[in-house]
């Protein structure tokens, strides 16, 4: 019987083609690649592509998104997987440091977790690597001088911005809301925090599902763009007061906190679409005196009861909604195939010395974007 992972791998056309090429060229021969990234079926396809290129791969997941089936599959393919699914930050820290203890030559990072910890115990053979997210780029940009290694930021590729962030995340957040809550979007007031590429995609997807969408964005230029795109741009308090669904997509911590409890509507649904589970300050909200109870309900829905009788529904504990809860499918196969093709090509470039020492936390080179775009069009649209 074909598993979901087999289905995903068979449909990652770009990665399959790159794996075939890497098997012949062996760009990672005698190199160890350390990864800290969501372990789910599309990631399996990426890690096996790197292994095909001669790499010894040692990997761990991110908080709350590791899928046991992916871990089992990877281990059966001789990928060294450290740890299992966890929501404990201390345990997650131990897993990350264990990956670094293997002294990998290349790091494939997600959120800056590995590179930041590398600075606590540096070693000479690190060549550099990649960072997947905006959150990681912001974190690592402050450490450029200390890192001193080529680090290519996948999220700063225009391909990643439109293919994955805008289109795929927007679709998968909507799909996750529908799957977890089984509630309609028609006529609902949806408030999106953040109008970067992820926020744009979420806002557009919910509008296409017949919701009334508003955007809260501190940057006046992005706020103007949201207005030109046809979204309401209320001030923060007004937006929260009318929202049936609130979605955070900012990369910042403490976007929704206990300070907002007085203005949130009864039965509002709170959703985080950002990488780190800190955009909704769940612990601070739960500890507030206005919270009278908590019910962990079905399939990733937590209901917070307030002393005045109102209820707040939190999805997937404030973790990234499209990789939490029941049957977490994440983004579409095609979007992750093209995004992970960028990862594979960027790691190849660092391994082969096609980057310079000045390429510390910089966007994907234009020639790699062009290479991946041409390959995608040939395989999927040709």
Tab-separated table of C-alpha atoms in Angstrom:
chain	number	residue	atom	x	y	z
A	1	UNK	CA	0.000	0.000	0.000
A	2	UNK	CA	1.379	3.417	-0.987
A	3	UNK	CA	1.837	5.784	1.953
A	4	UNK	CA	1.198	9.535	1.891
A	5	UNK	CA	4.971	10.046	1.980
A	6	UNK	CA	5.379	7.888	-1.129
A	7	UNK	CA	2.645	9.924	-2.828
A	8	UNK	CA	4.368	13.203	-1.934
A	9	UNK	CA	7.812	12.019	-3.043
A	10	UNK	CA	6.435	10.779	-6.356
A	11	UNK	CA	4.855	14.197	-6.988
A	12	UNK	CA	7.930	16.286	-6.122
A	13	UNK	CA	9.083	16.377	-9.735
A	14	UNK	CA	11.825	18.955	-9.237
A	15	UNK	CA	13.368	17.164	-6.281
A	16	UNK	CA	13.242	13.832	-8.094
A	17	UNK	CA	15.101	15.351	-11.047
A	18	UNK	CA	17.658	17.005	-8.771
A	19	UNK	CA	18.149	13.775	-6.807
A	20	UNK	CA	18.905	11.938	-10.067
A	21	UNK	CA	21.439	14.638	-10.992
A	22	UNK	CA	22.976	14.672	-7.505
A	23	UNK	CA	23.363	10.890	-7.552
A	24	UNK	CA	25.692	11.361	-10.517
A	25	UNK	CA	27.508	14.561	-9.457
A	26	UNK	CA	27.771	13.887	-5.673
A	27	UNK	CA	28.069	17.547	-4.551
A	28	UNK	CA	27.928	16.577	-0.859
A	29	UNK	CA	30.337	13.647	-0.859
A	30	UNK	CA	32.119	13.379	2.539
A	31	UNK	CA	29.986	16.211	3.954
A	32	UNK	CA	27.487	16.181	6.821
A	33	UNK	CA	24.378	18.337	6.535
A	34	UNK	CA	22.612	19.268	9.776
A	35	UNK	CA	18.973	20.299	9.584
A	36	UNK	CA	16.355	21.668	11.945
A	37	UNK	CA	13.150	21.908	9.941
A	38	UNK	CA	9.532	20.716	10.022
A	39	UNK	CA	9.676	16.955	9.566
A	40	UNK	CA	6.763	16.099	7.293
A	41	UNK	CA	6.432	14.349	3.914
A	42	UNK	CA	7.756	17.170	1.705
A	43	UNK	CA	10.805	17.504	3.964
A	44	UNK	CA	11.407	13.777	3.583
A	45	UNK	CA	11.696	14.319	-0.181
A	46	UNK	CA	14.227	17.122	0.376
A	47	UNK	CA	16.409	15.247	2.854
A	48	UNK	CA	16.533	12.163	0.639
A	49	UNK	CA	17.569	14.406	-2.269
A	50	UNK	CA	20.503	15.666	-0.196
A	51	UNK	CA	21.378	12.101	0.774
A	52	UNK	CA	21.382	11.141	-2.906
A	53	UNK	CA	24.063	13.781	-3.373
A	54	UNK	CA	26.388	11.955	-1.008
A	55	UNK	CA	25.535	13.780	2.219
A	56	UNK	CA	25.349	12.286	5.653
A	57	UNK	CA	22.168	13.938	6.934
A	58	UNK	CA	21.434	14.508	10.618
A	59	UNK	CA	18.111	16.145	11.313
A	60	UNK	CA	15.698	17.270	13.979
A	61	UNK	CA	12.308	18.938	13.741
A	62	UNK	CA	10.723	22.172	14.881
A	63	UNK	CA	8.427	22.662	17.844
A	64	UNK	CA	5.170	20.695	17.608
A	65	UNK	CA	5.349	19.941	13.875
A	66	UNK	CA	7.341	16.691	13.731
A	67	UNK	CA	5.240	13.905	12.220
A	68	UNK	CA	6.035	10.410	13.554
A	69	UNK	CA	5.493	8.818	10.142
A	70	UNK	CA	8.137	11.122	8.639
A	71	UNK	CA	10.623	10.249	11.388
A	72	UNK	CA	10.038	6.516	10.902
A	73	UNK	CA	10.391	6.802	7.130
A	74	UNK	CA	13.613	8.830	7.353
A	75	UNK	CA	15.195	6.455	9.834
A	76	UNK	CA	14.356	3.546	7.545
A	77	UNK	CA	16.277	5.399	4.815
A	78	UNK	CA	19.358	5.790	7.064
A	79	UNK	CA	18.753	9.455	7.858
A	80	UNK	CA	19.953	10.244	11.375
A	81	UNK	CA	16.905	11.809	13.079
A	82	UNK	CA	17.431	13.307	16.530
A	83	UNK	CA	14.458	13.273	18.894
A	84	UNK	CA	10.740	13.106	18.208
A	85	UNK	CA	7.771	15.465	18.300
A	86	UNK	CA	7.914	17.899	21.231
A	87	UNK	CA	6.371	21.146	22.447
A	88	UNK	CA	8.971	21.485	25.221
A	89	UNK	CA	11.458	24.242	24.339
A	90	UNK	CA	14.182	22.810	26.595
A	91	UNK	CA	13.878	19.393	24.996
A	92	UNK	CA	13.913	21.001	21.552
A	93	UNK	CA	17.085	22.877	22.508
A	94	UNK	CA	18.740	19.589	23.445
A	95	UNK	CA	17.833	18.092	20.063
A	96	UNK	CA	19.289	21.069	18.195
A	97	UNK	CA	22.513	20.940	20.170
A	98	UNK	CA	22.802	17.215	19.522
A	99	UNK	CA	22.602	17.886	15.779
A	100	UNK	CA	25.420	20.440	16.140
A	101	UNK	CA	27.471	17.981	18.187
A	102	UNK	CA	27.940	15.977	14.954
A	103	UNK	CA	29.852	18.995	13.564
A	104	UNK	CA	27.941	19.284	10.272
A	105	UNK	CA	29.671	21.029	7.373
A	106	UNK	CA	26.409	22.595	6.157
A	107	UNK	CA	23.336	23.746	8.074
A	108	UNK	CA	19.803	23.878	6.729
A	109	UNK	CA	18.116	26.093	9.310
A	110	UNK	CA	14.530	27.132	10.012
A	111	UNK	CA	14.090	30.096	12.322
A	112	UNK	CA	17.817	30.540	12.971
A	113	UNK	CA	17.826	27.876	15.678
A	114	UNK	CA	20.945	26.017	14.541
A	115	UNK	CA	23.118	28.955	13.497
A	116	UNK	CA	22.371	30.834	16.732
A	117	UNK	CA	23.422	27.822	18.797
A	118	UNK	CA	26.477	27.232	16.619
A	119	UNK	CA	27.855	30.495	18.027
A	120	UNK	CA	27.845	28.921	21.506
A	121	UNK	CA	30.265	26.199	20.374
A	122	UNK	CA	31.950	27.083	17.106
A	123	UNK	CA	33.905	24.665	14.969
A	124	UNK	CA	36.062	25.298	11.928
A	125	UNK	CA	34.594	22.913	9.351
A	126	UNK	CA	31.255	24.733	9.045
A	127	UNK	CA	31.083	25.966	5.448
A	128	UNK	CA	27.757	27.800	5.768
A	129	UNK	CA	24.235	26.905	4.740
A	130	UNK	CA	20.691	28.147	4.329
A	131	UNK	CA	17.905	29.753	6.347
A	132	UNK	CA	14.296	29.066	5.384
A	133	UNK	CA	12.276	31.829	7.042
A	134	UNK	CA	11.779	35.565	7.537
A	135	UNK	CA	11.892	34.989	11.297
A	136	UNK	CA	15.292	33.345	10.940
A	137	UNK	CA	16.622	36.073	8.662
A	138	UNK	CA	15.663	38.763	11.177
A	139	UNK	CA	17.310	36.784	13.955
A	140	UNK	CA	20.513	35.982	12.064
A	141	UNK	CA	20.952	39.423	10.468
A	142	UNK	CA	21.945	40.734	13.887
A	143	UNK	CA	24.659	38.065	14.083
A	144	UNK	CA	26.290	38.550	10.658
A	145	UNK	CA	29.679	39.610	11.984
A	146	UNK	CA	29.841	36.647	14.362
A	147	UNK	CA	28.641	34.057	11.859
A	148	UNK	CA	31.057	34.943	9.057
A	149	UNK	CA	29.853	32.133	6.786
A	150	UNK	CA	27.778	32.100	3.584
A	151	UNK	CA	24.116	31.809	4.587
A	152	UNK	CA	21.515	32.061	1.822
A	153	UNK	CA	17.993	33.039	2.898
A	154	UNK	CA	15.421	31.014	0.987
A	155	UNK	CA	12.539	33.227	2.098
A	156	UNK	CA	14.130	36.204	0.343
A	157	UNK	CA	13.788	34.498	-3.027
A	158	UNK	CA	10.943	35.991	-5.073
A	159	UNK	CA	9.954	32.421	-5.930
A	160	UNK	CA	9.513	31.524	-2.261
A	161	UNK	CA	7.628	34.770	-1.661
A	162	UNK	CA	4.938	34.183	-4.252
A	163	UNK	CA	4.844	30.397	-4.660
A	164	UNK	CA	4.967	29.311	-1.056
A	165	UNK	CA	4.288	32.304	1.180
A	166	UNK	CA	1.547	34.042	-0.762
A	167	UNK	CA	-0.185	31.222	-2.592
A	168	UNK	CA	0.524	28.057	-0.599
A	169	UNK	CA	0.423	29.378	2.975
A	170	UNK	CA	-2.731	31.333	2.204
A	171	UNK	CA	-4.398	28.181	0.877
A	172	UNK	CA	-3.147	25.909	3.657
A	173	UNK	CA	-4.188	28.257	6.480
A	174	UNK	CA	-7.682	28.456	5.004
A	175	UNK	CA	-7.764	24.679	4.535
A	176	UNK	CA	-6.616	24.160	8.127
A	177	UNK	CA	-9.307	26.486	9.492
A	178	UNK	CA	-11.981	24.601	7.564
A	179	UNK	CA	-10.636	21.175	8.525
A	180	UNK	CA	-10.138	21.882	12.223
A	181	UNK	CA	-13.262	23.944	12.954
A	182	UNK	CA	-15.642	22.700	10.235
A	183	UNK	CA	-17.071	26.243	10.325
A	184	UNK	CA	-18.047	28.442	7.402
A	185	UNK	CA	-16.055	31.446	6.256
A	186	UNK	CA	-18.980	33.039	4.409
A	187	UNK	CA	-19.681	36.494	5.834
A	188	UNK	CA	-17.233	36.040	8.718
A	189	UNK	CA	-15.152	39.004	9.789
A	190	UNK	CA	-11.535	37.864	9.449
A	191	UNK	CA	-8.692	40.022	10.778
A	192	UNK	CA	-5.172	39.338	9.495
A	193	UNK	CA	-2.182	40.725	11.386
A	194	UNK	CA	0.672	41.407	8.965
A	195	UNK	CA	0.677	42.174	5.242
A	196	UNK	CA	3.920	40.626	4.155
A	197	UNK	CA	3.743	37.909	1.518
A	198	UNK	CA	2.177	35.416	3.972
A	199	UNK	CA	-0.428	37.910	5.190
A	200	UNK	CA	-1.299	38.842	1.610
A	201	UNK	CA	-1.939	35.222	0.737
A	202	UNK	CA	-4.048	34.559	3.812
A	203	UNK	CA	-6.135	37.684	3.270
A	204	UNK	CA	-6.726	36.830	-0.393
A	205	UNK	CA	-7.603	33.190	0.321
A	206	UNK	CA	-10.192	34.061	2.981
A	207	UNK	CA	-11.676	36.767	0.763
A	208	UNK	CA	-11.946	34.209	-2.037
A	209	UNK	CA	-13.839	32.031	0.454
A	210	UNK	CA	-16.417	34.835	0.880
A	211	UNK	CA	-15.157	36.231	4.183
A	212	UNK	CA	-15.021	39.951	4.978
A	213	UNK	CA	-11.297	40.550	5.509
A	214	UNK	CA	-9.473	43.358	7.323
A	215	UNK	CA	-5.741	43.845	7.827
A	216	UNK	CA	-3.728	45.307	10.701
A	217	UNK	CA	-0.259	46.349	9.556
A	218	UNK	CA	2.024	48.904	11.300
A	219	UNK	CA	4.008	49.738	8.151
A	220	UNK	CA	2.080	52.584	6.445
A	221	UNK	CA	3.217	51.569	2.956
A	222	UNK	CA	2.052	47.974	3.394
A	223	UNK	CA	-1.130	49.221	5.020
A	224	UNK	CA	-1.741	51.400	1.955
A	225	UNK	CA	-1.096	48.394	-0.275
A	226	UNK	CA	-3.675	46.391	1.673
A	227	UNK	CA	-6.159	49.212	1.186
A	228	UNK	CA	-5.437	49.357	-2.561
A	229	UNK	CA	-5.934	45.587	-2.664
A	230	UNK	CA	-9.445	46.156	-1.357
A	231	UNK	CA	-9.072	45.189	2.302
A	232	UNK	CA	-10.291	47.198	5.257
A	233	UNK	CA	-7.434	48.650	7.339
A	234	UNK	CA	-8.959	49.497	10.738
A	235	UNK	CA	-6.953	50.447	13.781
A	236	UNK	CA	-5.995	47.542	15.990
A	237	UNK	CA	-8.703	47.832	18.669
A	238	UNK	CA	-11.502	48.356	16.149
A	239	UNK	CA	-10.365	45.389	14.101
A	240	UNK	CA	-10.231	43.072	17.115
A	241	UNK	CA	-13.602	44.264	18.383
A	242	UNK	CA	-15.379	43.086	15.214
A	243	UNK	CA	-13.331	39.999	14.289
A	244	UNK	CA	-14.814	36.508	14.247
A	245	UNK	CA	-11.431	35.048	13.241
A	246	UNK	CA	-8.006	36.541	14.054
A	247	UNK	CA	-4.907	35.290	12.218
A	248	UNK	CA	-1.347	36.336	13.063
A	249	UNK	CA	1.280	36.283	10.307
A	250	UNK	CA	3.973	38.714	11.423
A	251	UNK	CA	7.035	36.802	12.682
A	252	UNK	CA	6.872	38.910	15.866
A	253	UNK	CA	6.142	37.851	19.451
A	254	UNK	CA	3.182	38.985	21.519
A	255	UNK	CA	0.912	40.116	18.695
A	256	UNK	CA	-2.166	39.006	20.653
A	257	UNK	CA	-1.834	39.128	24.457
A	258	UNK	CA	-3.858	39.256	27.655
A	259	UNK	CA	-4.197	43.014	27.063
A	260	UNK	CA	-6.641	42.192	24.253
A	261	UNK	CA	-9.038	40.074	26.322
A	262	UNK	CA	-11.476	42.917	26.948
A	263	UNK	CA	-12.036	43.658	23.252
A	264	UNK	CA	-12.180	40.156	21.766
A	265	UNK	CA	-15.626	38.997	20.632
A	266	UNK	CA	-17.384	36.040	22.190
A	267	UNK	CA	-16.403	32.818	20.364
A	268	UNK	CA	-13.627	34.463	18.393
A	269	UNK	CA	-11.157	32.001	16.809
A	270	UNK	CA	-7.442	32.786	17.271
A	271	UNK	CA	-4.990	31.339	14.759
A	272	UNK	CA	-1.226	31.649	14.371
A	273	UNK	CA	0.280	31.202	10.910
A	274	UNK	CA	3.802	32.347	11.860
A	275	UNK	CA	6.837	30.128	12.356
A	276	UNK	CA	7.331	30.640	16.091
A	277	UNK	CA	4.534	29.797	18.579
A	278	UNK	CA	4.856	33.186	20.286
A	279	UNK	CA	2.675	35.475	18.179
A	280	UNK	CA	-0.267	34.617	20.424
A	281	UNK	CA	0.938	34.899	24.032
A	282	UNK	CA	-0.872	31.763	25.156
A	283	UNK	CA	0.783	31.368	28.578
A	284	UNK	CA	0.168	34.999	29.499
A	285	UNK	CA	-3.452	34.778	28.404
A	286	UNK	CA	-4.038	31.586	30.388
A	287	UNK	CA	-2.493	33.121	33.514
A	288	UNK	CA	-4.698	36.220	33.410
A	289	UNK	CA	-7.272	36.687	36.162
A	290	UNK	CA	-10.069	37.128	33.638
A	291	UNK	CA	-9.650	33.504	32.515
A	292	UNK	CA	-11.917	31.211	34.520
A	293	UNK	CA	-11.326	27.937	32.736
A	294	UNK	CA	-9.858	26.034	29.843
A	295	UNK	CA	-11.204	23.124	27.805
A	296	UNK	CA	-8.965	21.222	25.419
A	297	UNK	CA	-11.524	20.097	22.908
A	298	UNK	CA	-11.471	18.085	19.709
A	299	UNK	CA	-8.646	18.036	17.214
A	300	UNK	CA	-6.557	21.012	18.201
A	301	UNK	CA	-9.235	23.374	19.528
A	302	UNK	CA	-8.716	24.882	22.986
A	303	UNK	CA	-11.600	26.881	24.443
A	304	UNK	CA	-10.684	29.606	26.924
A	305	UNK	CA	-13.542	30.621	29.219
A	306	UNK	CA	-13.622	34.148	30.651
A	307	UNK	CA	-15.220	35.283	33.890
A	308	UNK	CA	-17.817	37.371	32.017
A	309	UNK	CA	-19.051	34.284	30.130
A	310	UNK	CA	-17.278	34.904	26.821
A	311	UNK	CA	-15.325	32.135	25.103
A	312	UNK	CA	-12.169	32.313	22.986
A	313	UNK	CA	-11.226	29.417	20.715
A	314	UNK	CA	-7.494	28.875	20.122
A	315	UNK	CA	-6.351	26.568	17.331
A	316	UNK	CA	-3.356	24.199	17.686
A	317	UNK	CA	-2.220	25.786	20.944
A	318	UNK	CA	-0.885	28.837	19.110
A	319	UNK	CA	1.542	26.765	17.040
A	320	UNK	CA	1.680	27.082	13.253
A	321	UNK	CA	-1.825	26.074	12.257
A	322	UNK	CA	-1.086	24.396	8.926
A	323	UNK	CA	1.337	21.941	10.550
A	324	UNK	CA	-0.631	21.345	13.754
A	325	UNK	CA	-3.923	19.771	14.658
A	326	UNK	CA	-5.535	16.796	12.910
A	327	UNK	CA	-4.015	15.506	9.672
A	328	UNK	CA	-1.499	18.348	9.279
A	329	UNK	CA	-0.878	18.571	5.543
A	330	UNK	CA	1.100	21.828	5.443
A	331	UNK	CA	1.593	23.604	2.134
A	332	UNK	CA	0.893	22.116	-1.286
A	333	UNK	CA	3.336	19.634	-2.782
A	334	UNK	CA	4.158	21.835	-5.783
A	335	UNK	CA	4.944	24.902	-3.682
A	336	UNK	CA	7.252	22.976	-1.379
A	337	UNK	CA	8.846	21.191	-4.314
A	338	UNK	CA	9.925	24.512	-5.818
A	339	UNK	CA	10.916	25.933	-2.415
A	340	UNK	CA	12.946	22.877	-1.499
A	341	UNK	CA	14.559	22.896	-4.940
A	342	UNK	CA	15.887	26.329	-3.937
A	343	UNK	CA	17.199	24.757	-0.724
A	344	UNK	CA	18.974	21.954	-2.578
A	345	UNK	CA	20.552	24.293	-5.128
A	346	UNK	CA	21.664	26.781	-2.471
A	347	UNK	CA	23.296	24.078	-0.356
A	348	UNK	CA	24.988	22.780	-3.498
A	349	UNK	CA	26.324	26.290	-4.222
A	350	UNK	CA	27.787	26.633	-0.713
A	351	UNK	CA	29.281	23.128	-0.816
A	352	UNK	CA	30.932	23.786	-4.191
A	353	UNK	CA	32.304	27.183	-3.181
A	354	UNK	CA	30.053	29.158	-5.522
A	355	UNK	CA	29.361	31.693	-2.789
A	356	UNK	CA	31.686	34.247	-1.218
A	357	UNK	CA	32.565	34.911	2.449
A	358	UNK	CA	30.552	38.145	2.174
A	359	UNK	CA	27.320	36.238	1.436
A	360	UNK	CA	26.270	36.179	5.094
A	361	UNK	CA	22.470	36.151	5.487
A	362	UNK	CA	21.769	37.267	1.915
A	363	UNK	CA	19.004	36.426	-0.579
A	364	UNK	CA	19.149	33.481	-2.950
A	365	UNK	CA	21.394	34.413	-5.913
A	366	UNK	CA	19.542	35.406	-9.077
A	367	UNK	CA	21.127	32.593	-11.093
A	368	UNK	CA	19.690	29.982	-8.720
A	369	UNK	CA	16.230	31.568	-8.919
A	370	UNK	CA	16.415	31.419	-12.711
A	371	UNK	CA	17.659	27.825	-12.722
A	372	UNK	CA	14.829	26.638	-10.465
A	373	UNK	CA	12.164	28.655	-12.296
A	374	UNK	CA	13.182	27.253	-15.698
A	375	UNK	CA	13.223	23.703	-14.314
A	376	UNK	CA	9.767	24.088	-12.752
A	377	UNK	CA	8.242	25.452	-15.949
A	378	UNK	CA	9.780	22.635	-17.989
A	379	UNK	CA	8.620	19.859	-15.645
A	380	UNK	CA	5.190	21.175	-14.648
A	381	UNK	CA	4.121	23.387	-17.561
A	382	UNK	CA	6.078	22.010	-20.498
